[in-house]
Amino acid sequence: MSWKGFQKSVTRAPQQFRQRFNVGENTKDAVYVDAERRFEELEKETKRLHDESQKYFDAINGMLNHQKEFSKAIAEIYKPISGRMSDPDSYIAEGNPEGIRACEEYEEIIKELQTSLQPELEMIETRVIRPADELLEIIKVIQKTATKRDHKQLDYDRHRASLKKIQDKKEKTLKDEKALYKAENDVEQSTQEFDYYNNLLKDDLPKLFRLEREFIGPLFQSFYYMQLNVFYTLHEKMQNIDVGYFDLQADVEAAFEKKRGDAQERTEALAIVHFKATGGKKPGQKFTPSSKLSLDSKSSGPTRRSTMDSTDNPPPPYSANALSPDTSSSTLDASGAGVGRANSTGGAWGVAAKAKGAAPPPPKPKPSRLSGVPAAETVTALYDYEAQAEGDLSFSAGDTIEIIERSSNENEWWTGRVGIKSGQFPELVNIHSAFHQGQFSKVLSDYSPATFSSPNQLPARVLQLRARLALGEYDGVISEVKGDSTPDLEAIKVLAEFLKDPENGESAAQAGEQLAEKAGDNLTVQICCGTIFAAQENYEQALALLAKHQGTLDAVALIVQIHLLQNRTDLAIKEARNARNFAQDSLLVNLAESWVGMREGGEKYQQAFYVFEELAQAPATTSTRSLVGQITAEVHLGRLPEAEAALQQALENIAANEADSKRGAEDAEVLANAVVLNTILGKSKEAQGSREKLEKLDAEHVLLKDLRGKREAFEAARAKYAPQFEP
């Protein structure tokens, strides 16, 4: 503290004393007092959030380190003792080489698990602990302002008290008049300073509280998903552990008995384990009749017996089935021996122990999600479905359906449950999900239209043809559907011809218009022709065609994209909101809201990021398309290292496609994002390399056209204002 600050503290001390003991007039602002209380709670809970997150981070790391140390300790016990002075047969090489190898394999598995979990644990550090640190820093700054406000309040009350004291004097001298003038000036100045800080905090603290809720929401959700990934990774690694030394298929007790063999009997045969006290007089102990009595009666005391007495039942196997109420209850048989536990002492000692109270209950079975029992499988409905016959299951788009029974052919009808209703539901659910997640190769490899029922074979084939178009197989699709007059396949052919040569797609567009007039009620016609019209910037024509849809999310998603192309974000928001009302938590609705959120910006970037990241990082739903969405959201959020990591994943997908001589659905988009991100990061060499690859892959990509347009505009401006000299 400076000398000036010390002088101020001394000056304020009397008023601080009066304020503390409520002596005299003290300013109290009820609004600020309430805001200050909430602010103190915020500071306390933020510190707690930081500490608990750090403890969780340390606990996961500590658990894995303890597992490795446990394995090392067991390996040390397994090592032979031959060659040591305490070994009478030191020339014999003994030990347990299989057990040592098992420990080494287990330790390697734990190290591999640590490596797998490292990114998730680092994300806990960067996305939970570090933001909490940053919030604490902000709180410290606000705390300084609050402290300054308290000091200004002390000055304000102190000067008011001085002014009132002078004003209350009945007869004032010249000196009093001068003091009065000075006191009035001091009160005026202190009032301005106090009001400034008081009003500042009263206005801004409620804003901070609102922002706090927006801060905690994504923080909690991030922590939840990261925790979920940690648990899934742990469970997957430990569930699939493959160490030959362990018999993981056998019952726990049976495996233990097999490994133990007769080791217990041979151990109990050693004389050293039967050591007993003689009961003789200890040095300095006075011999009394009572001690003699205790010696004489020793034969009537309890005798030692082996751990597994022949009259005792063995312990129940440690499994969920063995922990049922029938076998885990603590009861006594006719002989008084416990049937629920294994005794380690004689029967008399067991009776004495039981007389003290009932045995503690056995441990509860492991949660089914982390035990061998698999979690219930669920799927999400993308469309409404009304039961067509008795036994069918009706559901709405967005409903989560729990699968009760499924056939070996996943394309057939399955039995499922929504809430308390159960029944059969249709077969196109999975192929639709894969298509809209951008898993186009999976749509082609995992499904065959011939395996679907007759009414669904054409929709399944259409989805596969659209997947091939997304993969750039234009000629193959045109050849396959050529000459087919089915409206769905005609629409696919027209779209393929247009995508093959968009710059010269007038004939394809005209064919699309004719098809739209002829079969405008057909969903595939609406989607394919609407895509063509939108690509030619005939937005109103596209919207008029898509307006004929009957609550279909494919059409809704395309309408949202068209409104975004029109820069009508308000209409896109309205369309997505209407879809949310009837489709709830559908994948397509979430994606549509994410597209809109990327256009709105601000806090919507974070919400869009959650959707894209969940799709991109889950093995069952990951695709290059979802990675592109995650990269874009990370860049907008300013998280460039995370965006670079996601970009690397996407570039690896491109490399895999090149190795298989295939073009990925979103390869051009990945390269475009690589150009932008590397430019932001200052990696000009990498940015130029990505741009050259993009020019080879898609010379008419929107990014390249935009760059060329800007360069031409710049050159025109430079030429216009360049100095010209006459010869």
XYZ file of C-alpha atoms in Angstrom:
727
model
C 0.000 0.000 0.000
C 1.299 3.469 -0.912
C 1.683 6.304 1.632
C -1.284 8.069 0.051
C -3.402 4.935 0.338
C -2.357 4.543 3.970
C -3.426 8.126 4.715
C -6.824 7.511 3.114
C -7.287 4.334 5.166
C -6.554 6.227 8.378
C -8.988 8.998 7.366
C -11.751 6.505 6.584
C -11.207 4.400 9.713
C -13.644 6.312 12.014
C -16.429 6.161 9.429
C -15.670 2.489 8.783
C -16.048 1.865 12.532
C -19.389 3.718 12.609
C -20.595 1.795 9.576
C -19.631 -1.546 11.033
C -21.493 -0.919 14.285
C -24.326 1.004 12.601
C -23.606 4.275 14.351
C -24.933 7.459 12.745
C -26.208 7.708 9.176
C -24.949 5.068 6.759
C -25.943 4.846 3.108
C -27.728 1.624 2.163
C -28.810 0.731 -1.357
C -31.058 -2.345 -1.260
C -30.602 -3.043 -4.975
C -26.831 -2.983 -4.707
C -26.833 -5.046 -1.512
C -28.779 -7.798 -3.284
C -26.502 -7.626 -6.341
C -23.432 -7.763 -4.087
C -24.772 -10.879 -2.358
C -25.331 -12.592 -5.707
C -21.875 -11.522 -6.846
C -20.279 -13.082 -3.762
C -22.156 -16.312 -4.482
C -20.938 -16.194 -8.088
C -17.357 -15.792 -6.933
C -17.691 -18.650 -4.451
C -19.335 -21.066 -6.901
C -16.938 -20.213 -9.736
C -14.013 -21.015 -7.447
C -15.749 -24.245 -6.521
C -16.358 -25.055 -10.198
C -12.682 -24.535 -10.935
C -11.519 -26.644 -7.974
C -13.913 -29.532 -8.639
C -13.022 -29.625 -12.353
C -9.332 -29.722 -11.434
C -9.994 -32.538 -8.954
C -11.836 -34.511 -11.643
C -8.944 -33.967 -14.058
C -6.424 -35.110 -11.418
C -8.620 -38.062 -10.392
C -8.763 -39.534 -13.913
C -4.995 -39.164 -14.334
C -4.415 -40.545 -10.842
C -6.652 -43.552 -11.478
C -4.696 -44.512 -14.598
C -1.340 -44.005 -12.850
C -2.489 -46.172 -9.922
C -3.515 -48.901 -12.375
C -0.011 -48.899 -13.839
C 1.599 -48.995 -10.392
C -0.717 -51.839 -9.389
C 0.452 -53.824 -12.422
C 4.106 -53.109 -11.582
C 3.593 -54.280 -7.985
C 2.004 -57.547 -9.136
C 4.804 -58.091 -11.665
C 7.391 -57.587 -8.901
C 5.641 -60.208 -6.769
C 5.612 -62.608 -9.736
C 9.355 -62.268 -10.315
C 11.507 -65.233 -9.155
C 13.477 -65.002 -5.908
C 16.205 -67.402 -7.127
C 19.739 -66.186 -6.559
C 18.883 -64.423 -3.334
C 20.398 -65.380 -0.003
C 16.986 -66.210 1.486
C 16.263 -68.809 -1.190
C 17.469 -72.305 -0.199
C 17.199 -73.470 -3.819
C 18.777 -70.466 -5.458
C 19.996 -72.488 -8.426
C 16.370 -73.167 -9.482
C 14.878 -70.495 -11.746
C 11.388 -70.052 -10.449
C 8.747 -67.443 -11.006
C 5.668 -66.738 -13.110
C 6.753 -65.585 -16.588
C 3.162 -65.773 -17.903
C 1.937 -63.551 -15.085
C 4.769 -61.079 -15.653
C 3.925 -60.893 -19.361
C 0.256 -60.370 -18.473
C 1.220 -57.474 -16.196
C 3.337 -55.952 -18.945
C 0.485 -56.328 -21.465
C -1.963 -54.782 -18.993
C 0.404 -51.890 -18.354
C 0.702 -51.282 -22.111
C -3.100 -51.262 -22.390
C -3.297 -48.650 -19.630
C -0.612 -46.546 -21.341
C -2.536 -46.784 -24.606
C -5.694 -45.813 -22.720
C -3.884 -42.801 -21.280
C -2.860 -41.770 -24.789
C -6.445 -42.161 -26.040
C -7.835 -40.126 -23.152
C -5.192 -37.405 -23.361
C -7.128 -35.240 -25.882
C -10.316 -35.447 -23.773
C -8.425 -34.606 -20.588
C -6.720 -31.713 -22.340
C -10.150 -30.469 -23.441
C -11.263 -30.520 -19.790
C -8.269 -28.310 -19.096
C -8.908 -25.931 -22.014
C -12.719 -25.852 -22.051
C -13.648 -26.079 -18.385
C -10.749 -25.266 -16.072
C -9.236 -22.471 -18.169
C -12.577 -20.700 -18.822
C -13.274 -20.898 -15.083
C -9.863 -19.303 -14.490
C -10.709 -16.555 -16.948
C -14.042 -15.933 -15.217
C -12.218 -15.717 -11.884
C -9.898 -13.100 -13.371
C -12.928 -11.101 -14.513
C -14.420 -11.450 -11.030
C -11.194 -10.103 -9.509
C -11.399 -7.008 -11.687
C -15.041 -6.471 -10.701
C -14.086 -7.041 -7.068
C -11.626 -4.174 -7.289
C -14.385 -1.923 -8.633
C -16.678 -3.035 -5.800
C -13.937 -2.250 -3.267
C -13.503 1.190 -4.784
C -17.269 1.704 -4.567
C -17.153 0.822 -0.847
C -14.359 3.341 -0.314
C -16.356 6.026 -2.133
C -19.359 5.222 0.080
C -17.228 5.734 3.187
C -16.065 9.096 1.822
C -19.632 10.048 0.917
C -20.987 9.224 4.388
C -17.968 10.828 6.080
C -18.321 14.113 4.200
C -22.099 14.178 4.738
C -21.587 13.725 8.463
C -19.027 16.561 8.517
C -21.339 18.853 6.553
C -24.288 18.103 8.822
C -22.180 18.776 11.899
C -21.209 22.214 10.598
C -24.742 23.004 9.414
C -26.153 22.170 12.858
C -24.037 24.856 14.525
C -26.269 27.739 15.577
C -23.585 30.403 15.447
C -20.957 30.070 12.753
C -17.645 31.855 12.729
C -15.681 32.834 9.633
C -13.670 29.685 10.040
C -16.911 27.675 10.149
C -18.119 29.359 6.951
C -14.917 28.382 5.176
C -15.251 24.827 6.522
C -18.885 24.755 5.384
C -17.914 25.780 1.867
C -15.201 23.139 1.765
C -17.565 20.468 3.183
C -20.216 21.255 0.577
C -17.645 20.856 -2.198
C -16.424 17.602 -0.663
C -19.978 16.257 -0.433
C -20.711 17.216 -4.028
C -17.541 15.557 -5.307
C -17.966 12.433 -3.154
C -21.613 12.174 -4.254
C -20.616 12.181 -7.910
C -17.896 9.578 -7.381
C -20.089 7.330 -5.243
C -23.039 7.555 -7.652
C -20.774 6.736 -10.592
C -19.426 3.498 -9.113
C -22.704 2.555 -7.432
C -24.762 2.973 -10.619
C -22.073 1.278 -12.698
C -22.212 -1.860 -10.580
C -26.013 -1.801 -10.279
C -26.330 -1.641 -14.070
C -23.581 -4.085 -15.036
C -23.836 -6.774 -12.351
C -27.270 -8.003 -13.583
C -25.784 -8.180 -17.100
C -22.927 -10.233 -15.689
C -25.404 -12.594 -14.030
C -27.228 -13.119 -17.336
C -23.929 -13.711 -19.134
C -22.954 -16.103 -16.354
C -25.910 -18.340 -17.200
C -24.898 -18.319 -20.863
C -21.332 -19.103 -19.818
C -22.226 -21.955 -17.484
C -24.647 -23.614 -19.969
C -22.074 -24.464 -22.675
C -19.447 -25.121 -20.011
C -21.633 -27.734 -18.336
C -22.611 -29.279 -21.662
C -18.964 -29.446 -22.768
C -18.022 -31.083 -19.484
C -20.872 -33.579 -19.867
C -19.841 -34.613 -23.371
C -16.167 -34.809 -22.457
C -17.018 -36.879 -19.392
C -19.196 -39.101 -21.573
C -16.314 -39.610 -24.001
C -13.977 -40.465 -21.115
C -16.398 -43.069 -19.740
C -17.079 -44.570 -23.160
C -13.361 -44.805 -23.928
C -12.652 -46.408 -20.551
C -15.495 -48.862 -20.945
C -14.619 -49.763 -24.530
C -10.931 -50.364 -23.771
C -11.543 -52.381 -20.613
C -14.454 -54.319 -22.156
C -12.289 -55.378 -25.105
C -9.182 -56.189 -23.068
C -7.432 -59.241 -24.501
C -4.765 -60.603 -22.167
C -4.447 -64.358 -22.606
C -3.415 -64.870 -19.000
C -6.910 -63.948 -17.837
C -9.940 -66.129 -18.431
C -12.519 -63.362 -18.839
C -15.243 -65.732 -19.995
C -15.359 -67.824 -16.813
C -17.162 -66.930 -13.600
C -15.026 -64.783 -11.286
C -14.990 -67.349 -8.468
C -14.324 -70.268 -10.802
C -11.421 -68.428 -12.451
C -10.012 -67.586 -9.015
C -10.224 -71.203 -7.814
C -8.567 -72.425 -11.016
C -5.644 -70.019 -10.691
C -5.235 -70.635 -6.974
C -5.126 -74.410 -7.239
C -3.857 -75.947 -3.980
C -1.765 -72.922 -2.994
C -3.933 -72.271 0.062
C -3.628 -75.831 1.401
C 0.136 -75.831 0.895
C 0.430 -72.456 2.607
C -1.593 -73.604 5.618
C 0.596 -76.695 5.882
C 3.599 -74.501 6.713
C 4.445 -74.550 10.406
C 4.989 -70.822 10.538
C 1.312 -70.080 9.988
C 0.365 -72.183 13.069
C 2.412 -70.150 15.526
C 0.660 -69.744 18.916
C 1.456 -67.868 22.133
C 2.477 -70.200 24.972
C 0.454 -68.360 27.572
C 3.476 -68.383 29.934
C 4.208 -65.621 32.381
C 5.678 -62.530 30.832
C 8.700 -60.926 32.404
C 7.620 -58.793 35.345
C 4.138 -60.321 35.396
C 2.873 -61.474 38.778
C 1.437 -64.999 38.803
C -2.119 -65.014 40.094
C -4.820 -67.699 40.449
C -6.760 -66.030 37.708
C -3.885 -66.400 35.310
C -3.530 -70.054 36.260
C -7.210 -70.515 35.654
C -6.836 -69.050 32.222
C -4.053 -71.494 31.426
C -6.020 -74.486 32.672
C -9.059 -73.562 30.687
C -7.266 -72.924 27.390
C -8.383 -76.245 25.970
C -11.985 -75.107 26.125
C -11.353 -71.977 24.078
C -11.926 -71.650 20.380
C -9.625 -73.522 18.055
C -8.183 -72.311 14.775
C -9.484 -73.745 11.531
C -8.741 -73.174 7.873
C -10.198 -70.283 5.893
C -12.528 -72.491 3.884
C -14.118 -74.786 6.462
C -15.685 -77.904 4.954
C -18.982 -77.116 6.659
C -19.205 -73.623 5.169
C -20.747 -72.819 1.836
C -18.355 -71.121 -0.618
C -18.864 -67.390 -1.244
C -21.319 -66.495 -3.991
C -19.820 -65.631 -7.372
C -19.202 -61.875 -7.837
C -21.684 -61.201 -10.591
C -24.985 -59.414 -11.053
C -26.890 -62.715 -10.947
C -25.275 -63.808 -7.712
C -26.272 -60.609 -5.977
C -29.981 -61.249 -6.135
C -31.959 -61.107 -2.880
C -32.198 -64.903 -2.819
C -28.459 -65.530 -2.461
C -27.118 -62.318 -0.936
C -29.274 -62.211 2.195
C -27.481 -62.951 5.446
C -29.172 -66.038 6.935
C -28.166 -68.965 9.122
C -28.539 -72.650 8.391
C -29.405 -75.283 10.980
C -25.808 -75.620 12.127
C -25.453 -71.884 12.733
C -22.980 -71.336 9.909
C -23.446 -68.346 7.626
C -24.453 -69.254 4.088
C -23.884 -65.777 2.659
C -20.213 -65.342 3.660
C -17.002 -67.367 4.004
C -15.646 -67.537 7.565
C -11.962 -67.008 8.255
C -12.065 -68.293 11.855
C -13.643 -71.123 13.829
C -17.384 -71.621 14.250
C -17.426 -70.227 17.813
C -15.758 -67.037 16.650
C -18.276 -66.818 13.791
C -21.193 -67.105 16.233
C -19.649 -64.411 18.419
C -19.225 -62.109 15.436
C -22.805 -62.690 14.286
C -24.053 -61.939 17.783
C -22.767 -58.385 17.372
C -25.126 -57.689 14.506
C -26.131 -58.678 11.020
C -23.465 -58.917 8.356
C -23.105 -55.846 6.128
C -25.044 -56.045 2.866
C -23.143 -57.192 -0.223
C -21.991 -54.567 -2.718
C -24.552 -53.415 -5.266
C -24.178 -54.723 -8.808
C -22.344 -52.505 -11.279
C -24.481 -50.156 -13.364
C -25.591 -51.974 -16.469
C -23.973 -49.387 -18.776
C -20.517 -50.129 -17.363
C -21.021 -53.840 -16.754
C -21.247 -56.593 -19.290
C -24.909 -55.802 -19.910
C -25.165 -53.658 -23.088
C -27.127 -50.403 -23.064
C -30.510 -50.307 -24.730
C -30.159 -49.552 -28.440
C -32.119 -46.566 -29.700
C -32.776 -44.813 -33.006
C -34.252 -41.382 -33.763
C -37.237 -41.037 -36.097
C -36.691 -38.615 -38.966
C -40.293 -38.779 -40.188
C -43.814 -39.129 -38.847
C -45.355 -42.576 -39.132
C -48.949 -43.575 -38.517
C -49.725 -47.211 -37.759
C -51.153 -48.929 -40.839
C -52.279 -52.093 -39.068
C -52.723 -53.531 -35.619
C -49.325 -54.065 -34.000
C -47.626 -51.145 -35.786
C -45.893 -48.428 -33.766
C -46.899 -44.812 -34.460
C -44.315 -42.117 -33.830
C -43.450 -38.541 -34.746
C -40.280 -37.117 -36.249
C -37.726 -36.640 -33.503
C -39.045 -39.427 -31.233
C -36.435 -41.718 -29.691
C -37.359 -45.357 -30.321
C -35.938 -48.048 -28.051
C -35.285 -51.244 -30.008
C -36.836 -54.306 -28.364
C -36.242 -56.877 -31.084
C -34.415 -56.784 -34.383
C -33.860 -59.405 -37.033
C -30.515 -60.410 -38.491
C -31.415 -58.294 -41.517
C -31.466 -54.722 -40.198
C -33.464 -53.562 -43.214
C -36.575 -55.446 -42.140
C -39.232 -54.236 -39.715
C -38.108 -54.055 -36.104
C -40.023 -54.033 -32.814
C -39.546 -50.947 -30.689
C -40.964 -48.826 -27.893
C -41.772 -45.117 -27.591
C -42.699 -44.287 -24.013
C -45.218 -46.931 -22.948
C -46.250 -47.817 -26.525
C -44.576 -50.677 -28.357
C -44.963 -52.187 -31.809
C -43.249 -52.568 -35.173
C -41.737 -49.636 -37.060
C -40.548 -49.209 -40.664
C -37.228 -50.089 -42.137
C -35.828 -46.918 -43.731
C -34.782 -45.280 -40.464
C -31.097 -46.245 -40.543
C -30.363 -45.509 -44.185
C -31.959 -42.067 -43.833
C -29.836 -41.325 -40.752
C -26.624 -42.367 -42.501
C -27.438 -40.222 -45.560
C -28.191 -37.056 -43.599
C -25.092 -37.526 -41.430
C -23.014 -37.389 -44.624
C -21.970 -41.055 -44.399
C -22.466 -41.622 -48.125
C -20.052 -44.546 -48.411
C -21.936 -46.270 -45.596
C -25.236 -45.738 -47.445
C -23.755 -47.602 -50.417
C -21.906 -50.360 -48.568
C -24.231 -51.236 -45.688
C -27.592 -51.311 -47.476
C -29.074 -53.069 -50.476
C -32.437 -51.973 -51.925
C -33.260 -55.592 -52.711
C -33.388 -56.423 -48.985
C -36.115 -53.851 -48.315
C -39.812 -54.501 -48.635
C -41.344 -53.759 -52.066
C -42.759 -50.286 -51.220
C -39.414 -49.141 -49.797
C -37.063 -50.478 -52.446
C -37.413 -47.385 -54.644
C -36.875 -44.844 -51.784
C -33.802 -46.829 -50.689
C -32.465 -46.852 -54.249
C -33.061 -43.097 -54.549
C -31.046 -42.485 -51.374
C -28.192 -44.578 -52.742
C -28.250 -42.716 -56.070
C -28.187 -39.381 -54.232
C -25.244 -40.652 -52.178
C -23.388 -41.520 -55.391
C -24.067 -38.025 -56.721
C -22.639 -36.598 -53.505
C -19.527 -38.698 -54.166
C -19.243 -37.304 -57.704
C -20.285 -40.446 -59.617
C -22.315 -38.505 -62.192
C -21.669 -40.654 -65.271
C -22.397 -43.900 -63.425
C -25.721 -42.610 -62.140
C -26.774 -41.274 -65.553
C -25.939 -44.601 -67.163
C -27.887 -46.564 -64.535
C -31.152 -44.598 -64.699
C -31.095 -43.738 -68.398
C -34.364 -44.661 -70.135
C -36.302 -45.172 -66.866
C -39.566 -43.153 -66.865
C -40.175 -43.364 -63.109
C -40.459 -39.739 -61.859
C -38.007 -40.366 -58.994
C -35.337 -41.758 -61.328
C -36.004 -39.109 -63.976
C -35.377 -36.477 -61.310
C -32.124 -38.183 -60.292
C -30.993 -38.241 -63.947
C -31.756 -34.541 -64.462
C -29.864 -33.619 -61.274
C -26.875 -35.772 -62.290
C -26.686 -34.092 -65.710
C -26.827 -30.670 -64.111
C -24.160 -31.438 -61.476
C -21.875 -32.900 -64.143
C -21.687 -29.524 -65.909
C -23.360 -26.735 -63.912
C -21.992 -23.983 -66.162
C -23.812 -25.465 -69.168
C -26.818 -26.848 -67.356
C -29.557 -25.002 -69.257
C -30.877 -28.156 -70.927
C -30.941 -29.982 -67.589
C -32.743 -27.040 -66.004
C -35.371 -27.044 -68.747
C -35.865 -30.779 -68.275
C -36.282 -30.087 -64.559
C -38.965 -27.496 -65.212
C -40.899 -29.933 -67.408
C -40.587 -32.669 -64.811
C -41.721 -30.294 -62.038
C -44.847 -29.426 -64.029
C -45.585 -33.095 -64.670
C -44.805 -34.599 -61.222
C -44.454 -31.671 -58.836
C -46.062 -33.593 -55.962
C -43.281 -36.189 -55.989
C -40.794 -35.629 -53.129
C -37.721 -36.686 -55.128
C -38.755 -34.327 -57.938
C -39.159 -31.518 -55.408
C -35.706 -32.103 -53.899
C -33.761 -32.640 -57.139
C -35.416 -29.909 -59.224
C -35.448 -27.518 -56.263
C -31.683 -28.042 -55.947
C -31.201 -27.204 -59.639
C -33.368 -24.059 -59.480
C -31.549 -22.850 -56.335
C -28.136 -23.425 -57.974
C -29.264 -21.189 -60.866
C -30.454 -18.579 -58.333
C -34.087 -19.113 -59.363
C -35.006 -19.038 -55.697
C -38.681 -18.192 -56.046
C -39.203 -21.031 -58.537
C -37.458 -23.450 -56.167
C -39.503 -22.302 -53.163
C -42.754 -22.556 -55.104
C -41.978 -26.179 -55.966
C -40.853 -27.087 -52.432
C -43.969 -25.486 -50.942
C -45.893 -28.552 -52.162
C -44.160 -30.819 -49.650
C -46.248 -32.575 -46.996
C -44.273 -31.943 -43.804
C -41.111 -33.622 -45.136
C -37.877 -32.657 -43.399
C -35.754 -33.120 -46.557
C -37.751 -30.334 -48.202
C -37.658 -28.187 -45.062
C -33.858 -28.461 -44.897
C -33.535 -27.387 -48.544
C -35.926 -24.454 -47.967
C -33.756 -23.280 -45.041
C -30.651 -23.418 -47.242
C -32.367 -21.414 -49.990
C -33.421 -18.693 -47.550
C -29.830 -18.469 -46.339
C -28.657 -18.127 -49.963
C -31.171 -15.277 -50.300
C -29.705 -13.647 -47.160
C -33.176 -13.937 -45.617
C -32.032 -15.215 -42.242
C -35.366 -14.206 -40.731
C -37.256 -16.590 -43.037
C -34.713 -19.364 -42.404
C -35.200 -18.949 -38.637
C -38.967 -19.088 -39.038
C -38.800 -22.256 -41.181
C -36.457 -24.016 -38.746
C -38.647 -23.017 -35.789
C -41.763 -24.386 -37.487
C -39.938 -27.636 -38.191
C -38.914 -27.839 -34.529
C -42.574 -27.624 -33.538
C -43.524 -30.767 -35.433
C -40.227 -32.679 -35.596
C -38.819 -32.024 -32.107
C -35.211 -33.303 -31.814
C -34.777 -34.621 -35.343
C -31.279 -34.739 -36.799
C -32.288 -32.615 -39.798
C -33.904 -29.997 -37.557
C -30.746 -29.780 -35.444
C -28.655 -29.398 -38.599
C -30.978 -26.745 -40.026
C -30.827 -24.756 -36.788
C -27.033 -25.072 -36.840
C -26.854 -23.661 -40.391
C -29.014 -20.753 -39.309
C -26.945 -20.297 -36.134
C -23.750 -20.022 -38.178
C -25.363 -17.171 -40.076
C -26.709 -15.446 -36.938
C -23.353 -15.602 -35.137
C -22.679 -14.682 -31.520
C -23.738 -17.307 -29.018
C -25.301 -19.338 -31.833
C -21.815 -20.366 -32.953
C -21.431 -22.367 -29.742
C -24.790 -24.093 -30.156
C -23.959 -25.030 -33.747
C -20.578 -26.293 -32.595
C -22.184 -28.730 -30.153
C -24.244 -30.314 -32.942
C -21.348 -30.620 -35.391
C -18.875 -31.858 -32.779
C -21.250 -34.509 -31.464
C -21.698 -35.854 -35.003
C -18.027 -35.509 -35.971
C -16.446 -37.122 -32.917
C -18.829 -40.047 -32.358
C -17.531 -43.110 -34.256
C -21.044 -44.125 -35.339
C -21.901 -40.751 -36.902
C -18.593 -39.197 -37.947
C -18.155 -37.974 -41.514
C -16.134 -35.411 -43.414
C -19.222 -33.223 -43.708
C -19.692 -33.001 -39.938
C -15.960 -32.311 -39.516
C -16.280 -29.379 -41.927
C -19.109 -27.996 -39.780
C -16.997 -28.383 -36.644
C -13.999 -26.653 -38.277
C -16.116 -23.688 -39.366
C -17.684 -23.292 -35.915
C -14.290 -23.536 -34.168
C -12.852 -20.812 -36.435
C -15.763 -18.471 -35.705
C -15.345 -19.127 -31.976
C -11.658 -18.235 -32.224
C -10.515 -21.702 -31.156
C -7.895 -22.071 -33.868
C -5.868 -24.982 -32.350
C -9.054 -27.044 -32.027
C -10.063 -26.096 -35.580
C -6.649 -27.196 -36.809
C -7.003 -30.569 -35.056
C -10.406 -31.163 -36.683
C -8.973 -30.057 -40.033
C -6.230 -32.657 -39.687
C -8.877 -35.353 -39.226
C -10.659 -34.184 -42.369
C -7.397 -34.084 -44.373
C -6.695 -37.655 -43.288
C -10.091 -38.609 -44.736
C -9.094 -36.971 -48.025
C -5.809 -38.894 -48.047
C -7.718 -42.133 -47.455
C -10.027 -41.322 -50.379
C -7.050 -40.657 -52.653
C -5.467 -43.953 -51.602
C -8.694 -45.730 -52.587
C -8.914 -43.720 -55.842
C -12.168 -42.181 -54.659
C -13.373 -38.645 -54.235
C -14.926 -37.770 -50.896
C -18.224 -35.934 -50.708
C -16.769 -32.878 -48.996
C -13.129 -32.933 -50.157
C -13.427 -29.521 -51.821
C -14.988 -28.004 -48.686
C -12.181 -29.391 -46.538
C -9.545 -27.856 -48.815
C -11.408 -24.525 -48.854
C -11.406 -24.483 -45.053
C -7.714 -25.420 -45.086
C -6.983 -22.374 -47.267
C -8.859 -20.054 -44.885
C -7.546 -21.520 -41.619
C -3.899 -21.681 -42.741
C -4.156 -18.085 -43.952
C -5.446 -16.994 -40.529
C -2.663 -18.955 -38.814
C -0.051 -17.316 -41.058
C 0.922 -20.609 -42.706
C 1.179 -19.233 -46.232
C 2.943 -22.293 -47.656
C 0.244 -24.684 -46.439
C -2.494 -22.291 -47.575
C -0.997 -22.111 -51.079
C -0.699 -25.918 -51.240
C -4.346 -26.368 -50.229
C -5.407 -23.781 -52.807
C -3.554 -25.575 -55.605
C -5.219 -28.862 -54.636
C -8.610 -27.140 -54.587
C -8.047 -25.709 -58.073
C -7.294 -29.199 -59.385
C -10.327 -30.694 -57.679
C -12.903 -27.940 -58.308
C -11.686 -24.912 -60.224
C -15.138 -23.289 -59.984
C -15.432 -23.578 -56.217
C -17.152 -20.567 -54.684
C -14.039 -19.647 -52.646
C -11.820 -19.594 -55.738
C -14.378 -17.585 -57.710
C -14.623 -15.108 -54.847
C -10.829 -14.773 -54.647
C -10.582 -14.262 -58.394
C -13.314 -11.617 -58.288
C -11.585 -9.738 -55.468
C -8.234 -9.911 -57.234
C -9.758 -8.533 -60.458
C -11.410 -5.712 -58.519
C -8.124 -4.920 -56.790
C -6.197 -4.892 -60.082
C -8.813 -2.606 -61.639
C -8.557 -0.187 -58.696
C -4.770 -0.297 -58.800
C -4.716 0.430 -62.507
C -7.171 3.295 -62.059
C -5.135 5.086 -59.418
C -1.638 4.141 -60.594
C 0.450 7.205 -61.563
C 0.705 7.667 -65.321
C 3.558 9.496 -66.971
C 3.471 11.006 -70.412
C 6.434 10.242 -72.593
